[in-house]
mmCIF file of C-alpha atoms in Angstrom:
data_model
loop_
_atom_site.group_PDB
_atom_site.id
_atom_site.type_symbol
_atom_site.label_atom_id
_atom_site.label_comp_id
_atom_site.label_asym_id
_atom_site.label_seq_id
_atom_site.Cartn_x
_atom_site.Cartn_y
_atom_site.Cartn_z
ATOM 1 C CA ARG K 1 -16.172 26.137 -5.816
ATOM 2 C CA LYS K 2 -14.409 22.810 -5.372
ATOM 3 C CA GLU K 3 -15.654 19.919 -7.478
ATOM 4 C CA VAL K 4 -16.067 17.761 -4.418
ATOM 5 C CA GLU K 5 -16.463 19.214 -0.936
ATOM 6 C CA GLN K 6 -16.299 17.472 2.400
ATOM 7 C CA ASP K 7 -16.192 18.609 6.033
ATOM 8 C CA PRO K 8 -12.578 17.789 7.064
ATOM 9 C CA GLY K 9 -13.611 17.010 10.644
ATOM 10 C CA PRO K 10 -12.328 15.460 12.775
ATOM 11 C CA PHE K 11 -15.488 13.734 13.950
ATOM 12 C CA ASN K 12 -14.815 12.402 17.436
ATOM 13 C CA VAL K 13 -17.286 9.678 18.457
ATOM 14 C CA PRO K 14 -17.376 6.966 21.106
ATOM 15 C CA GLU K 15 -17.438 3.294 20.221
ATOM 16 C CA GLY K 16 -20.932 2.171 19.328
ATOM 17 C CA ALA K 17 -22.062 5.551 18.062
ATOM 18 C CA THR K 18 -23.659 6.255 14.727
ATOM 19 C CA VAL K 19 -21.931 8.856 12.577
ATOM 20 C CA ALA K 20 -22.813 10.375 9.227
ATOM 21 C CA PHE K 21 -20.681 12.185 6.677
ATOM 22 C CA ASN K 22 -21.941 14.268 3.757
ATOM 23 C CA CYS K 23 -20.247 15.302 0.559
ATOM 24 C CA THR K 24 -21.382 17.707 -2.152
ATOM 25 C CA TYR K 25 -20.282 17.713 -5.777
ATOM 26 C CA SER K 26 -20.585 20.311 -8.506
ATOM 27 C CA ASN K 27 -20.668 18.279 -11.726
ATOM 28 C CA SER K 28 -24.256 17.355 -12.396
ATOM 29 C CA ALA K 29 -23.122 15.018 -15.216
ATOM 30 C CA SER K 30 -21.215 12.738 -12.818
ATOM 31 C CA GLN K 31 -22.239 9.127 -13.145
ATOM 32 C CA SER K 32 -20.163 7.207 -10.618
ATOM 33 C CA PHE K 33 -19.761 7.794 -6.904
ATOM 34 C CA PHE K 34 -17.665 6.126 -4.305
ATOM 35 C CA TRP K 35 -16.488 6.211 -0.723
ATOM 36 C CA TYR K 36 -12.860 5.306 -0.107
ATOM 37 C CA ARG K 37 -11.198 4.842 3.247
ATOM 38 C CA GLN K 38 -7.613 5.982 3.846
ATOM 39 C CA ASP K 39 -5.593 5.092 6.897
ATOM 40 C CA CYS K 40 -2.731 7.316 7.984
ATOM 41 C CA ARG K 41 0.166 7.159 5.532
ATOM 42 C CA LYS K 42 -1.514 4.410 3.530
ATOM 43 C CA GLU K 43 -3.205 4.219 0.150
ATOM 44 C CA PRO K 44 -6.955 4.791 -0.268
ATOM 45 C CA LYS K 45 -9.044 1.648 -0.369
ATOM 46 C CA LEU K 46 -12.493 1.307 -1.851
ATOM 47 C CA LEU K 47 -15.126 1.165 0.898
ATOM 48 C CA MET K 48 -18.199 1.111 -1.301
ATOM 49 C CA SER K 49 -19.730 2.368 -4.488
ATOM 50 C CA VAL K 50 -22.795 4.580 -4.158
ATOM 51 C CA TYR K 51 -25.906 3.791 -6.149
ATOM 52 C CA SER K 52 -28.932 5.926 -6.811
ATOM 53 C CA SER K 53 -31.170 3.585 -4.864
ATOM 54 C CA GLY K 54 -28.814 3.641 -1.871
ATOM 55 C CA ASN K 55 -26.835 0.661 -0.739
ATOM 56 C CA GLU K 56 -25.756 -0.978 2.484
ATOM 57 C CA ASP K 57 -22.774 -3.110 3.375
ATOM 58 C CA GLY K 58 -22.930 -4.316 6.942
ATOM 59 C CA ARG K 59 -22.652 -1.302 9.229
ATOM 60 C CA PHE K 60 -22.164 1.096 6.323
ATOM 61 C CA THR K 61 -24.924 2.752 4.305
ATOM 62 C CA ALA K 62 -24.367 5.068 1.369
ATOM 63 C CA GLN K 63 -26.968 7.361 -0.185
ATOM 64 C CA LEU K 64 -26.993 9.499 -3.293
ATOM 65 C CA ASN K 65 -29.149 12.537 -3.844
ATOM 66 C CA ARG K 66 -28.744 13.632 -7.460
ATOM 67 C CA ALA K 67 -31.177 16.498 -7.231
ATOM 68 C CA SER K 68 -29.209 18.143 -4.419
ATOM 69 C CA GLN K 69 -25.900 16.734 -5.624
ATOM 70 C CA TYR K 70 -24.774 15.202 -2.389
ATOM 71 C CA ILE K 71 -23.656 11.802 -1.158
ATOM 72 C CA SER K 72 -23.757 10.527 2.362
ATOM 73 C CA LEU K 73 -22.120 7.746 4.344
ATOM 74 C CA LEU K 74 -23.612 6.433 7.565
ATOM 75 C CA ILE K 75 -21.613 4.272 9.918
ATOM 76 C CA ARG K 76 -23.526 2.418 12.640
ATOM 77 C CA ASP K 77 -22.088 0.858 15.775
ATOM 78 C CA SER K 78 -18.677 2.528 15.275
ATOM 79 C CA LYS K 79 -15.576 0.438 16.011
ATOM 80 C CA LEU K 80 -12.137 1.635 17.002
ATOM 81 C CA SER K 81 -10.952 0.217 13.693
ATOM 82 C CA ASP K 82 -13.220 2.631 11.796
ATOM 83 C CA SER K 83 -10.868 5.477 12.693
ATOM 84 C CA ALA K 84 -9.591 6.722 9.343
ATOM 85 C CA THR K 85 -10.142 9.396 6.719
ATOM 86 C CA TYR K 86 -13.090 8.862 4.438
ATOM 87 C CA LEU K 87 -12.793 10.168 0.908
ATOM 88 C CA CYS K 88 -15.764 11.067 -1.218
ATOM 89 C CA VAL K 89 -15.065 10.352 -4.900
ATOM 90 C CA VAL K 90 -17.058 11.445 -7.947
ATOM 91 C CA SER K 91 -16.494 10.671 -11.607
ATOM 92 C CA GLY K 92 -15.488 13.432 -13.991
ATOM 93 C CA PHE K 93 -14.430 13.236 -17.674
ATOM 94 C CA GLN K 94 -12.152 10.205 -17.945
ATOM 95 C CA LYS K 95 -11.085 10.616 -14.350
ATOM 96 C CA LEU K 96 -12.228 10.528 -10.742
ATOM 97 C CA VAL K 97 -12.285 13.576 -8.535
ATOM 98 C CA PHE K 98 -11.380 13.073 -4.900
ATOM 99 C CA GLY K 99 -12.556 15.091 -1.942
ATOM 100 C CA THR K 100 -9.996 16.030 0.692
ATOM 101 C CA GLY K 101 -11.582 13.609 3.130
ATOM 102 C CA THR K 102 -13.363 13.567 6.469
ATOM 103 C CA ARG K 103 -11.381 12.339 9.424
ATOM 104 C CA LEU K 104 -13.092 10.019 11.897
ATOM 105 C CA LEU K 105 -11.731 9.253 15.325
ATOM 106 C CA VAL K 106 -13.507 6.560 17.342
ATOM 107 C CA SER K 107 -12.571 6.449 21.017
ATOM 108 C CA PRO K 108 -13.088 3.720 23.648
ATOM 109 C CA ASP W 1 -2.300 -12.847 -6.226
ATOM 110 C CA GLY W 2 -3.449 -9.824 -8.242
ATOM 111 C CA GLY W 3 -2.637 -6.271 -7.286
ATOM 112 C CA ILE W 4 -0.692 -3.094 -7.871
ATOM 113 C CA THR W 5 2.868 -2.667 -6.697
ATOM 114 C CA GLN W 6 4.889 0.503 -6.357
ATOM 115 C CA SER W 7 8.553 0.882 -5.705
ATOM 116 C CA PRO W 8 10.407 2.100 -3.845
ATOM 117 C CA LYS W 9 8.317 2.740 -0.762
ATOM 118 C CA TYR W 10 10.532 5.647 0.320
ATOM 119 C CA LEU W 11 12.719 7.698 -1.984
ATOM 120 C CA PHE W 12 15.111 10.525 -1.231
ATOM 121 C CA ARG W 13 16.325 12.814 -3.928
ATOM 122 C CA LYS W 14 18.717 15.687 -4.109
ATOM 123 C CA GLU W 15 17.532 18.886 -5.734
ATOM 124 C CA GLY W 16 18.192 18.909 -9.452
ATOM 125 C CA GLN W 17 17.951 15.141 -9.865
ATOM 126 C CA ASN W 18 15.360 13.238 -11.891
ATOM 127 C CA VAL W 19 13.864 10.164 -10.277
ATOM 128 C CA THR W 20 11.560 7.444 -11.652
ATOM 129 C CA LEU W 21 8.826 5.824 -9.596
ATOM 130 C CA SER W 22 7.727 2.378 -10.600
ATOM 131 C CA CYS W 23 4.121 1.141 -10.854
ATOM 132 C CA GLU W 24 3.192 -2.362 -11.993
ATOM 133 C CA GLN W 25 -0.195 -4.099 -12.030
ATOM 134 C CA ASN W 26 -1.233 -7.640 -12.834
ATOM 135 C CA LEU W 27 -4.994 -6.978 -12.719
ATOM 136 C CA ASN W 28 -5.219 -6.798 -16.555
ATOM 137 C CA HIS W 29 -6.561 -3.251 -16.207
ATOM 138 C CA ASP W 30 -6.338 -1.001 -19.229
ATOM 139 C CA ALA W 31 -6.281 2.333 -17.432
ATOM 140 C CA MET W 32 -3.609 3.563 -15.058
ATOM 141 C CA TYR W 33 -3.223 6.790 -13.115
ATOM 142 C CA TRP W 34 -0.679 8.769 -11.097
ATOM 143 C CA TYR W 35 -1.673 11.042 -8.220
ATOM 144 C CA ARG W 36 0.170 13.029 -5.633
ATOM 145 C CA GLN W 37 -1.105 13.714 -2.183
ATOM 146 C CA ASP W 38 0.152 16.500 0.064
ATOM 147 C CA PRO W 39 -0.621 16.780 3.774
ATOM 148 C CA GLY W 40 -4.187 17.916 4.383
ATOM 149 C CA GLN W 41 -4.979 17.858 0.665
ATOM 150 C CA GLY W 42 -6.885 15.564 -1.602
ATOM 151 C CA LEU W 43 -5.440 13.471 -4.371
ATOM 152 C CA ARG W 44 -4.418 15.445 -7.437
ATOM 153 C CA LEU W 45 -4.143 13.761 -10.817
ATOM 154 C CA ILE W 46 -0.738 14.028 -12.540
ATOM 155 C CA TYR W 47 -1.091 11.800 -15.621
ATOM 156 C CA TYR W 48 -3.339 8.989 -16.782
ATOM 157 C CA SER W 49 -3.343 6.412 -19.502
ATOM 158 C CA GLN W 50 -6.420 4.677 -20.901
ATOM 159 C CA ILE W 51 -4.493 2.348 -23.175
ATOM 160 C CA VAL W 52 -0.983 1.232 -24.014
ATOM 161 C CA ASN W 53 1.129 3.831 -25.881
ATOM 162 C CA ASP W 54 -1.271 6.630 -24.998
ATOM 163 C CA PHE W 55 -1.446 8.974 -22.013
ATOM 164 C CA GLN W 56 -2.924 12.345 -21.069
ATOM 165 C CA LYS W 57 -1.946 15.136 -18.725
ATOM 166 C CA GLY W 58 -3.927 15.451 -15.560
ATOM 167 C CA ASP W 59 -4.368 18.607 -13.481
ATOM 168 C CA ILE W 60 -0.761 19.004 -12.340
ATOM 169 C CA ALA W 61 1.447 17.484 -15.064
ATOM 170 C CA GLU W 62 4.144 20.166 -15.115
ATOM 171 C CA GLY W 63 7.547 18.750 -14.060
ATOM 172 C CA TYR W 64 6.490 15.142 -14.552
ATOM 173 C CA SER W 65 6.684 12.656 -17.423
ATOM 174 C CA VAL W 66 5.312 9.157 -18.000
ATOM 175 C CA SER W 67 5.455 6.281 -20.460
ATOM 176 C CA ARG W 68 3.082 3.410 -21.156
ATOM 177 C CA GLU W 69 4.944 0.865 -23.248
ATOM 178 C CA LYS W 70 3.368 -2.121 -21.550
ATOM 179 C CA LYS W 71 -0.126 -2.656 -20.226
ATOM 180 C CA GLU W 72 1.280 -3.721 -16.839
ATOM 181 C CA SER W 73 3.615 -0.768 -16.278
ATOM 182 C CA PHE W 74 3.215 2.987 -15.944
ATOM 183 C CA PRO W 75 6.403 4.576 -14.582
ATOM 184 C CA LEU W 76 6.421 8.230 -13.467
ATOM 185 C CA THR W 77 9.505 10.431 -13.737
ATOM 186 C CA VAL W 78 9.757 13.383 -11.447
ATOM 187 C CA THR W 79 12.024 15.849 -13.179
ATOM 188 C CA SER W 80 14.123 18.681 -11.801
ATOM 189 C CA ALA W 81 11.548 21.043 -13.314
ATOM 190 C CA GLN W 82 9.040 20.035 -10.593
ATOM 191 C CA LYS W 83 9.460 22.793 -8.053
ATOM 192 C CA ASN W 84 7.949 21.074 -5.015
ATOM 193 C CA PRO W 85 8.215 17.328 -5.514
ATOM 194 C CA THR W 86 8.104 16.203 -1.881
ATOM 195 C CA ALA W 87 4.822 14.316 -1.576
ATOM 196 C CA PHE W 88 3.130 10.945 -1.367
ATOM 197 C CA TYR W 89 2.760 9.487 -4.891
ATOM 198 C CA LEU W 90 -0.006 7.003 -5.584
ATOM 199 C CA CYS W 91 -0.547 4.858 -8.633
ATOM 200 C CA ALA W 92 -3.946 3.424 -9.454
ATOM 201 C CA SER W 93 -5.509 1.275 -12.138
ATOM 202 C CA SER W 94 -9.049 0.603 -13.361
ATOM 203 C CA VAL W 95 -11.183 -0.962 -16.000
ATOM 204 C CA PRO W 96 -12.236 2.041 -18.110
ATOM 205 C CA ARG W 97 -15.783 3.408 -17.829
ATOM 206 C CA ASP W 98 -16.876 2.191 -21.218
ATOM 207 C CA ARG W 99 -16.671 -1.328 -19.842
ATOM 208 C CA GLY W 100 -19.116 -0.509 -17.120
ATOM 209 C CA THR W 101 -16.982 0.494 -14.165
ATOM 210 C CA ASP W 102 -14.289 2.981 -13.287
ATOM 211 C CA THR W 103 -13.498 1.959 -9.759
ATOM 212 C CA GLN W 104 -9.822 2.612 -9.150
ATOM 213 C CA TYR W 105 -7.518 0.389 -7.122
ATOM 214 C CA PHE W 106 -4.409 1.862 -5.575
ATOM 215 C CA GLY W 107 -0.866 0.723 -5.012
ATOM 216 C CA PRO W 108 0.780 1.252 -1.613
ATOM 217 C CA GLY W 109 2.412 4.522 -2.662
ATOM 218 C CA THR W 110 5.900 6.000 -2.798
ATOM 219 C CA ARG W 111 6.860 8.686 -0.347
ATOM 220 C CA LEU W 112 9.328 11.051 -2.092
ATOM 221 C CA THR W 113 11.428 13.501 -0.133
ATOM 222 C CA VAL W 114 13.721 16.064 -1.696
ATOM 223 C CA LEU W 115 16.719 16.889 0.427
#
């Protein structure tokens, strides 16, 4: 079993749609959780950290379910500029473990 | 203007040659990391360093070497022993977890192609 698993997609949605990604992780001792965004042929950039109580940043909402060991990202009112690959990231021992990413394509 | 820089952006190497990829940061971060990314795959950790003059192997260290003589710099050498070096190489830095956060910030990457 992979340490971090994501549906690779692609998720094809129209502008204005709401889309949700899930990610599962295997290490129950993980303490830190993140969503990164990666554009084609670019470096990953931090989108948001994920806290146990859930957190929101504008159109983006992240949730953590420790009991079921999954993390979610909800994007509301999708924009064309949201098209990218979204990486789920979980802390391990002295390192971060990256999922392979979920690709999102937002169309006009 | 703080950040992480990597050079060169594109690098071409002949088989059998060693090449060194540069990574510099002025964020005053203690920890630095090297990853490689292959098409359709996630980031895989090559080496990391939590402090100057110390570094540890990651998941795929074979065929690579690093040094950490200065806090700001963490160069990666891809040796001829690396059998499939063509990939996108990413350097990252962070404040270590014992200081309350381990968010990693990435440089723009070096795309290495072996001819």
